[in-house]
Amino acid sequence: MKLVPVSGTATLDGKPLSQCTVAFNADTAKGNQHTVSCVGRLDGSGQFQLKTIAVRGNEGGPGAPPGWYKVTLMTGLPGDPEIKVKPVFLDANKTPIELEVVENPGPGRYDLKFTTK
């Protein structure tokens, strides 16, 4: 399975979001059949780099397989502060953020804007 680099910045109401994780969930409705978990931990300035966790360990690594994804936030992990965010951003079936991972993305392609309302 081919992985391509995916990195960007996440904001909440225009400010850098940190201390949580973004998840790119394969969008099967748009043909993405990869059974992988693609996640990126946000640093203090809202930056992330995706890593793929695959069923077979040799298929994982930095980046994500090309294809369509629905993007969600993972909050409330041990040690994370509570983050108030609009609930649709926590549910892969409801999130309005849909992105296609491509080999040569333009600047800002994977920048994510979350809101509290």
mmCIF file of C-alpha atoms in Angstrom:
data_model
loop_
_atom_site.group_PDB
_atom_site.id
_atom_site.type_symbol
_atom_site.label_atom_id
_atom_site.label_comp_id
_atom_site.label_asym_id
_atom_site.label_seq_id
_atom_site.Cartn_x
_atom_site.Cartn_y
_atom_site.Cartn_z
ATOM 1 C CA MET A 1 0.000 0.000 0.000
ATOM 2 C CA LYS A 2 1.379 3.374 -0.992
ATOM 3 C CA LEU A 3 1.455 6.169 1.599
ATOM 4 C CA VAL A 4 1.876 9.864 0.799
ATOM 5 C CA PRO A 5 2.863 12.605 3.278
ATOM 6 C CA VAL A 6 -0.074 14.441 4.883
ATOM 7 C CA SER A 7 0.495 17.428 7.166
ATOM 8 C CA GLY A 8 -1.321 20.626 7.984
ATOM 9 C CA THR A 9 -2.616 22.927 10.663
ATOM 10 C CA ALA A 10 -5.840 22.673 12.672
ATOM 11 C CA THR A 11 -7.649 25.663 14.144
ATOM 12 C CA LEU A 12 -10.634 26.017 16.445
ATOM 13 C CA ASP A 13 -12.555 29.270 15.889
ATOM 14 C CA GLY A 14 -9.477 30.675 14.130
ATOM 15 C CA LYS A 15 -6.945 29.838 16.870
ATOM 16 C CA PRO A 16 -4.409 26.969 16.728
ATOM 17 C CA LEU A 17 -5.854 23.771 18.158
ATOM 18 C CA SER A 18 -3.577 21.608 20.281
ATOM 19 C CA GLN A 19 -3.553 18.671 22.683
ATOM 20 C CA CYS A 20 -5.886 16.467 20.677
ATOM 21 C CA THR A 21 -5.706 14.226 17.612
ATOM 22 C CA VAL A 22 -7.114 14.491 14.087
ATOM 23 C CA ALA A 23 -8.354 11.323 12.407
ATOM 24 C CA PHE A 24 -8.760 10.798 8.671
ATOM 25 C CA ASN A 25 -11.496 8.161 8.272
ATOM 26 C CA ALA A 26 -11.693 6.330 4.909
ATOM 27 C CA ASP A 27 -14.757 7.542 2.971
ATOM 28 C CA THR A 28 -16.170 4.322 1.511
ATOM 29 C CA ALA A 29 -18.983 6.267 -0.207
ATOM 30 C CA LYS A 30 -16.291 7.907 -2.366
ATOM 31 C CA GLY A 31 -14.457 4.669 -3.094
ATOM 32 C CA ASN A 32 -11.842 4.597 -0.323
ATOM 33 C CA GLN A 33 -11.786 0.961 0.815
ATOM 34 C CA HIS A 34 -8.565 1.115 2.879
ATOM 35 C CA THR A 35 -8.964 -0.543 6.284
ATOM 36 C CA VAL A 36 -6.456 1.650 8.073
ATOM 37 C CA SER A 37 -6.407 4.242 10.817
ATOM 38 C CA CYS A 38 -4.799 7.564 9.826
ATOM 39 C CA VAL A 39 -4.182 9.862 12.787
ATOM 40 C CA GLY A 40 -2.072 12.890 13.668
ATOM 41 C CA ARG A 41 -1.388 14.402 17.073
ATOM 42 C CA LEU A 42 -1.644 18.202 17.159
ATOM 43 C CA ASP A 43 1.361 20.042 18.574
ATOM 44 C CA GLY A 44 1.249 23.333 20.482
ATOM 45 C CA SER A 45 0.867 25.373 17.284
ATOM 46 C CA GLY A 46 -1.849 23.177 15.760
ATOM 47 C CA GLN A 47 0.482 21.353 13.359
ATOM 48 C CA PHE A 48 0.009 17.663 12.559
ATOM 49 C CA GLN A 49 1.539 14.927 10.444
ATOM 50 C CA LEU A 50 -0.547 11.850 9.720
ATOM 51 C CA LYS A 51 0.609 8.334 10.492
ATOM 52 C CA THR A 52 -1.127 5.240 9.188
ATOM 53 C CA ILE A 53 -1.786 2.330 11.513
ATOM 54 C CA ALA A 54 -2.600 -0.704 9.378
ATOM 55 C CA VAL A 55 -3.990 -4.139 10.126
ATOM 56 C CA ARG A 56 -0.721 -5.577 8.795
ATOM 57 C CA GLY A 57 2.146 -3.717 10.438
ATOM 58 C CA ASN A 58 4.242 -3.536 7.267
ATOM 59 C CA GLU A 59 1.531 -1.405 5.606
ATOM 60 C CA GLY A 60 1.667 1.366 8.203
ATOM 61 C CA GLY A 61 3.996 4.332 8.532
ATOM 62 C CA PRO A 62 4.173 8.093 7.998
ATOM 63 C CA GLY A 63 1.490 9.529 5.714
ATOM 64 C CA ALA A 64 -1.813 8.132 4.426
ATOM 65 C CA PRO A 65 -2.986 6.145 1.380
ATOM 66 C CA PRO A 66 -4.356 8.379 -1.413
ATOM 67 C CA GLY A 67 -8.153 8.635 -1.454
ATOM 68 C CA TRP A 68 -11.134 10.412 0.110
ATOM 69 C CA TYR A 69 -11.450 10.843 3.879
ATOM 70 C CA LYS A 70 -13.876 12.266 6.413
ATOM 71 C CA VAL A 71 -11.942 14.200 9.038
ATOM 72 C CA THR A 72 -12.797 14.115 12.738
ATOM 73 C CA LEU A 73 -11.262 15.129 16.034
ATOM 74 C CA MET A 74 -10.404 12.621 18.745
ATOM 75 C CA THR A 75 -10.713 14.299 22.133
ATOM 76 C CA GLY A 76 -10.810 13.129 25.714
ATOM 77 C CA LEU A 77 -7.838 10.791 25.475
ATOM 78 C CA PRO A 78 -5.981 10.268 28.776
ATOM 79 C CA GLY A 79 -4.081 13.429 29.682
ATOM 80 C CA ASP A 80 -5.925 15.634 27.173
ATOM 81 C CA PRO A 81 -7.754 18.748 28.360
ATOM 82 C CA GLU A 82 -11.463 18.926 27.599
ATOM 83 C CA ILE A 83 -12.027 20.711 24.295
ATOM 84 C CA LYS A 84 -15.381 22.227 23.422
ATOM 85 C CA VAL A 85 -16.037 21.601 19.746
ATOM 86 C CA LYS A 86 -19.184 21.287 17.641
ATOM 87 C CA PRO A 87 -20.299 17.618 18.052
ATOM 88 C CA VAL A 88 -20.437 16.925 14.278
ATOM 89 C CA PHE A 89 -16.618 17.146 14.214
ATOM 90 C CA LEU A 90 -16.411 14.088 16.496
ATOM 91 C CA ASP A 91 -18.526 11.783 14.283
ATOM 92 C CA ALA A 92 -17.191 10.375 10.987
ATOM 93 C CA ASN A 93 -20.768 9.963 9.727
ATOM 94 C CA LYS A 94 -21.651 13.635 10.312
ATOM 95 C CA THR A 95 -18.444 15.651 9.875
ATOM 96 C CA PRO A 96 -18.624 18.299 7.134
ATOM 97 C CA ILE A 97 -14.872 18.030 6.502
ATOM 98 C CA GLU A 98 -14.135 15.781 3.524
ATOM 99 C CA LEU A 99 -10.701 15.776 1.907
ATOM 100 C CA GLU A 100 -8.953 13.864 -0.826
ATOM 101 C CA VAL A 101 -5.395 12.813 -0.032
ATOM 102 C CA VAL A 102 -3.303 13.232 -3.198
ATOM 103 C CA GLU A 103 0.349 12.750 -4.142
ATOM 104 C CA ASN A 104 1.194 16.411 -4.812
ATOM 105 C CA PRO A 105 -1.049 18.594 -2.613
ATOM 106 C CA GLY A 106 -1.093 22.356 -2.939
ATOM 107 C CA PRO A 107 -0.202 24.554 0.046
ATOM 108 C CA GLY A 108 -2.842 24.478 2.777
ATOM 109 C CA ARG A 109 -4.744 21.547 1.269
ATOM 110 C CA TYR A 110 -4.892 19.718 4.602
ATOM 111 C CA ASP A 111 -5.438 22.742 6.848
ATOM 112 C CA LEU A 112 -8.491 22.040 9.029
ATOM 113 C CA LYS A 113 -10.929 24.577 10.453
ATOM 114 C CA PHE A 114 -13.037 23.432 13.401
ATOM 115 C CA THR A 115 -15.641 25.505 15.280
ATOM 116 C CA THR A 116 -17.339 25.444 18.665
ATOM 117 C CA LYS A 117 -20.741 26.419 17.234
#
